[in-house]
Amino acid sequence: MPVRRFGRPSPVVMVDRGVLTDESLTPTARLIYALLLACLDTETGSHEVARLAGLASVDDMQPFLDELESVGAADVMDHVGAGQVITVHESPLLPEQRTHACIPCQDCGACSCEYIKGMCRPCSHIRDVREQARADIARWQQEVDQGKTYAVGSGGARLHRWDCSSLNTVERSVGSLEDAIKAAKAGADPGYIYWPQLPKLYSAEELRRKGSKKRNCGLCGPDPL
Ligand SMILES: [Zn+2]
Ligand SMILES: [Zn+2]
Ligand SMILES: [Zn+2]
């Protein structure tokens, strides 16, 4: 079974003093705790950890892992999509933080134990981007309702009519967001999920007040200011 990271990567091994000096733990359990931390982010698997601890097999490690689990220093659980995983905690978990089962993401059902319990990292990002989209659409709609008929696109170089066909529309932005989410669900990097911002809209007065010197878009030809 794989040894999974729980905490940030570091070239130096930080071992919790309380666990390493806990006299209620056997020396082997304390050594396994230090070894598990030392093997994070490496190719070293649980077989190698067992061998380094002087044990013949991973199965022999179980009683010592049980000891570590009793103090919140490590646990062995079945995680959705990963099977049995040893998780080592850089800081031991308090009794109220310990769980005895994998907590699936409420949005996608995948294991969420490495992020916010109940919400995996990609789904949390998707929720944030959807919230940005909601706020941006509301802002754009309000500007349309206020009768702002000029637009500055994302590049900011030219002045357009608010409905110029070269600008992002709600439909296009939503379409591209949903495509990116679909691609991420099919295995693409969720980092590519973002909201293509809608153009900022202005009234003629606002632009005159700003002393706008932007060149007019040749495609839509906005009314002269
Ligand atoms: Zn899990
Ligand atoms: Zn999720
Ligand atoms: Zn235009």
Short mmCIF file of C-alpha atoms and ligand atoms in Angstrom, two decimals:
data_model
loop_
_atom_site.label_atom_id
_atom_site.label_comp_id
_atom_site.label_asym_id
_atom_site.label_seq_id
_atom_site.Cartn_x
_atom_site.Cartn_y
_atom_site.Cartn_z
CA MET A 1 0.00 0.00 0.00
CA PRO A 2 1.30 3.50 -0.74
CA VAL A 3 2.52 5.90 1.97
CA ARG A 4 0.76 9.16 1.42
CA ARG A 5 1.89 12.68 2.24
CA PHE A 6 0.04 14.62 4.88
CA GLY A 7 1.69 18.02 5.20
CA ARG A 8 4.09 20.14 3.20
CA PRO A 9 7.20 18.72 1.51
CA SER A 10 10.59 19.52 3.08
CA PRO A 11 14.18 18.36 2.50
CA VAL A 12 14.59 18.08 6.29
CA VAL A 13 12.64 15.60 8.37
CA MET A 14 10.65 17.25 11.12
CA VAL A 15 9.56 14.71 13.69
CA ASP A 16 7.05 15.56 16.36
CA ARG A 17 8.88 15.62 19.70
CA GLY A 18 5.87 14.32 21.63
CA VAL A 19 5.49 11.22 19.47
CA LEU A 20 9.23 10.49 19.24
CA THR A 21 9.61 10.64 23.02
CA ASP A 22 6.29 9.02 23.96
CA GLU A 23 7.22 6.25 26.39
CA SER A 24 3.86 4.57 25.92
CA LEU A 25 4.92 3.72 22.35
CA THR A 26 7.31 0.88 21.58
CA PRO A 27 10.71 1.89 20.14
CA THR A 28 9.73 0.27 16.83
CA ALA A 29 6.54 2.34 16.60
CA ARG A 30 8.55 5.52 17.25
CA LEU A 31 11.11 4.51 14.60
CA ILE A 32 8.33 3.77 12.08
CA TYR A 33 6.84 7.21 12.74
CA ALA A 34 10.19 8.89 11.95
CA LEU A 35 10.69 6.65 8.89
CA LEU A 36 7.22 7.38 7.50
CA LEU A 37 7.92 11.10 7.77
CA ALA A 38 11.36 10.63 6.19
CA CYS A 39 9.83 8.76 3.27
CA LEU A 40 7.19 11.34 2.34
CA ASP A 41 7.57 12.58 -1.24
CA THR A 42 10.03 9.81 -2.03
CA GLU A 43 9.65 6.61 -3.96
CA THR A 44 10.05 4.66 -0.74
CA GLY A 45 6.97 2.52 -0.14
CA SER A 46 5.66 0.75 2.91
CA HIS A 47 7.70 -2.43 2.21
CA GLU A 48 10.90 -0.41 2.41
CA VAL A 49 9.72 1.33 5.60
CA ALA A 50 9.05 -2.08 7.17
CA ARG A 51 12.52 -3.30 6.14
CA LEU A 52 14.21 -0.14 7.46
CA ALA A 53 12.42 -0.69 10.77
CA GLY A 54 13.91 -4.20 10.93
CA LEU A 55 10.63 -5.98 10.14
CA ALA A 56 10.21 -8.81 7.69
CA SER A 57 7.03 -7.53 6.00
CA VAL A 58 4.40 -4.81 5.86
CA ASP A 59 2.02 -7.11 7.75
CA ASP A 60 4.46 -7.10 10.68
CA MET A 61 4.12 -3.32 10.79
CA GLN A 62 0.38 -3.42 11.60
CA PRO A 63 0.60 -3.60 15.44
CA PHE A 64 3.01 -0.65 15.43
CA LEU A 65 0.73 1.33 13.09
CA ASP A 66 -2.10 0.58 15.55
CA GLU A 67 0.03 2.12 18.31
CA LEU A 68 0.64 5.21 16.18
CA GLU A 69 -3.06 5.44 15.36
CA SER A 70 -3.91 5.41 19.08
CA VAL A 71 -1.93 8.66 19.53
CA GLY A 72 -3.11 10.26 16.27
CA ALA A 73 0.35 10.06 14.64
CA ALA A 74 -0.63 7.89 11.66
CA ASP A 75 -3.56 5.91 10.38
CA VAL A 76 -4.37 3.23 7.86
CA MET A 77 -7.66 3.63 6.03
CA ASP A 78 -9.45 2.76 2.83
CA HIS A 79 -9.74 5.91 0.72
CA VAL A 80 -12.12 6.29 -2.24
CA GLY A 81 -10.16 5.62 -5.43
CA ALA A 82 -6.92 4.77 -3.59
CA GLY A 83 -7.64 1.69 -1.46
CA GLN A 84 -5.65 1.13 1.75
CA VAL A 85 -3.35 4.08 2.47
CA ILE A 86 -0.99 4.84 5.36
CA THR A 87 -1.33 8.52 6.28
CA VAL A 88 1.29 10.02 8.58
CA HIS A 89 0.60 13.23 10.46
CA GLU A 90 3.41 15.75 10.98
CA SER A 91 1.48 16.96 14.02
CA PRO A 92 -0.54 14.23 15.71
CA LEU A 93 -4.27 14.61 15.36
CA LEU A 94 -6.30 15.51 18.42
CA PRO A 95 -8.94 12.88 19.35
CA GLU A 96 -11.73 15.06 17.90
CA GLN A 97 -9.85 15.39 14.57
CA ARG A 98 -9.50 11.65 14.04
CA THR A 99 -11.78 9.91 11.60
CA HIS A 100 -12.20 6.22 11.03
CA ALA A 101 -13.40 6.41 7.46
CA CYS A 102 -12.51 8.28 4.29
CA ILE A 103 -14.57 11.45 3.86
CA PRO A 104 -15.73 11.70 0.23
CA CYS A 105 -16.08 15.08 -1.46
CA GLN A 106 -19.67 16.27 -1.30
CA ASP A 107 -19.49 17.48 -4.92
CA CYS A 108 -17.69 14.63 -6.75
CA GLY A 109 -17.49 11.77 -4.27
CA ALA A 110 -13.67 11.43 -4.51
CA CYS A 111 -11.48 11.21 -1.38
CA SER A 112 -11.20 14.67 0.19
CA CYS A 113 -8.98 13.72 3.15
CA GLU A 114 -5.92 15.58 1.82
CA TYR A 115 -7.80 18.88 1.54
CA ILE A 116 -10.81 20.30 3.40
CA LYS A 117 -12.65 17.26 4.72
CA GLY A 118 -15.79 16.91 2.61
CA MET A 119 -14.47 19.04 -0.28
CA CYS A 120 -11.63 18.02 -2.58
CA ARG A 121 -9.20 20.61 -3.96
CA PRO A 122 -10.47 20.60 -7.59
CA CYS A 123 -14.12 20.93 -6.48
CA SER A 124 -13.24 23.73 -4.09
CA HIS A 125 -11.52 25.55 -7.00
CA ILE A 126 -14.56 24.93 -9.25
CA ARG A 127 -16.84 26.41 -6.57
CA ASP A 128 -14.61 29.50 -6.28
CA VAL A 129 -14.58 30.02 -10.06
CA ARG A 130 -18.35 29.57 -10.28
CA GLU A 131 -18.73 32.21 -7.58
CA GLN A 132 -16.44 34.58 -9.55
CA ALA A 133 -18.57 33.91 -12.64
CA ARG A 134 -21.79 34.62 -10.76
CA ALA A 135 -20.43 37.94 -9.43
CA ASP A 136 -19.03 38.98 -12.84
CA ILE A 137 -22.30 38.20 -14.66
CA ALA A 138 -24.25 40.19 -12.02
CA ARG A 139 -21.82 43.14 -12.44
CA TRP A 140 -22.11 43.02 -16.25
CA GLN A 141 -25.92 42.72 -16.15
CA GLN A 142 -26.14 45.69 -13.81
CA GLU A 143 -24.02 47.77 -16.20
CA VAL A 144 -26.25 46.73 -19.12
CA ASP A 145 -29.35 47.69 -17.08
CA GLN A 146 -27.76 51.08 -16.34
CA GLY A 147 -27.63 51.67 -20.10
CA LYS A 148 -23.84 51.65 -20.39
CA THR A 149 -23.37 51.23 -24.12
CA TYR A 150 -19.57 51.26 -24.45
CA ALA A 151 -17.27 48.39 -23.63
CA VAL A 152 -13.59 47.84 -23.03
CA GLY A 153 -12.52 44.25 -23.64
CA SER A 154 -10.03 42.19 -21.68
CA GLY A 155 -7.04 43.54 -23.65
CA GLY A 156 -8.21 47.07 -22.82
CA ALA A 157 -6.86 48.52 -26.09
CA ARG A 158 -10.05 49.43 -27.94
CA LEU A 159 -13.44 50.90 -27.34
CA HIS A 160 -16.40 48.82 -28.49
CA ARG A 161 -20.15 48.94 -28.57
CA TRP A 162 -21.30 46.90 -25.56
CA ASP A 163 -22.62 44.15 -27.85
CA CYS A 164 -19.63 43.93 -30.24
CA SER A 165 -19.27 40.38 -31.57
CA SER A 166 -15.55 40.36 -30.69
CA LEU A 167 -16.28 40.61 -26.95
CA ASN A 168 -16.90 37.83 -24.47
CA THR A 169 -20.57 37.17 -23.91
CA VAL A 170 -22.20 35.43 -20.96
CA GLU A 171 -22.95 32.45 -23.23
CA ARG A 172 -19.38 32.21 -24.52
CA SER A 173 -17.78 32.59 -21.09
CA VAL A 174 -20.15 30.07 -19.50
CA GLY A 175 -19.54 27.68 -22.42
CA SER A 176 -15.77 27.88 -22.07
CA LEU A 177 -15.97 27.49 -18.26
CA GLU A 178 -18.21 24.43 -18.55
CA ASP A 179 -15.89 22.91 -21.21
CA ALA A 180 -12.89 23.37 -18.89
CA ILE A 181 -14.80 21.75 -16.00
CA LYS A 182 -15.80 18.85 -18.24
CA ALA A 183 -12.17 18.43 -19.36
CA ALA A 184 -10.96 18.48 -15.73
CA LYS A 185 -13.50 15.80 -14.83
CA ALA A 186 -12.06 13.74 -17.70
CA GLY A 187 -8.57 14.11 -16.23
CA ALA A 188 -7.21 17.51 -17.39
CA ASP A 189 -5.44 19.82 -14.92
CA PRO A 190 -8.11 21.65 -12.86
CA GLY A 191 -5.72 24.64 -12.81
CA TYR A 192 -6.97 25.45 -16.33
CA ILE A 193 -10.44 26.17 -15.01
CA TYR A 194 -10.97 29.91 -14.97
CA TRP A 195 -13.69 32.44 -15.71
CA PRO A 196 -13.20 34.47 -18.93
CA GLN A 197 -14.15 37.94 -17.64
CA LEU A 198 -16.96 39.84 -19.30
CA PRO A 199 -16.11 43.28 -20.71
CA LYS A 200 -16.34 46.33 -18.47
CA LEU A 201 -19.15 48.62 -19.65
CA TYR A 202 -19.15 52.40 -19.50
CA SER A 203 -21.48 55.27 -20.28
CA ALA A 204 -20.34 58.03 -22.67
CA GLU A 205 -20.14 60.40 -19.69
CA GLU A 206 -17.87 58.09 -17.74
CA LEU A 207 -15.53 57.79 -20.71
CA ARG A 208 -15.48 61.56 -21.30
CA ARG A 209 -14.74 62.12 -17.63
CA LYS A 210 -11.88 59.62 -17.80
CA GLY A 211 -10.59 61.42 -20.90
CA SER A 212 -10.58 58.11 -22.77
CA LYS A 213 -8.31 58.16 -25.81
CA LYS A 214 -8.89 54.56 -26.83
CA ARG A 215 -9.11 53.76 -30.51
CA ASN A 216 -12.49 52.65 -31.76
CA CYS A 217 -13.00 49.03 -32.74
CA GLY A 218 -13.28 48.75 -36.53
CA LEU A 219 -15.72 45.88 -36.31
CA CYS A 220 -18.54 47.42 -34.26
CA GLY A 221 -17.77 51.14 -34.74
CA PRO A 222 -19.03 52.62 -31.44
CA ASP A 223 -20.73 56.06 -31.59
CA PRO A 224 -18.23 58.91 -31.32
CA LEU A 225 -17.92 60.22 -27.73
ZN ZN B 1 -10.00 9.72 1.98
ZN ZN B 2 -14.59 16.84 -5.33
ZN ZN B 3 -15.96 46.02 -31.36
#
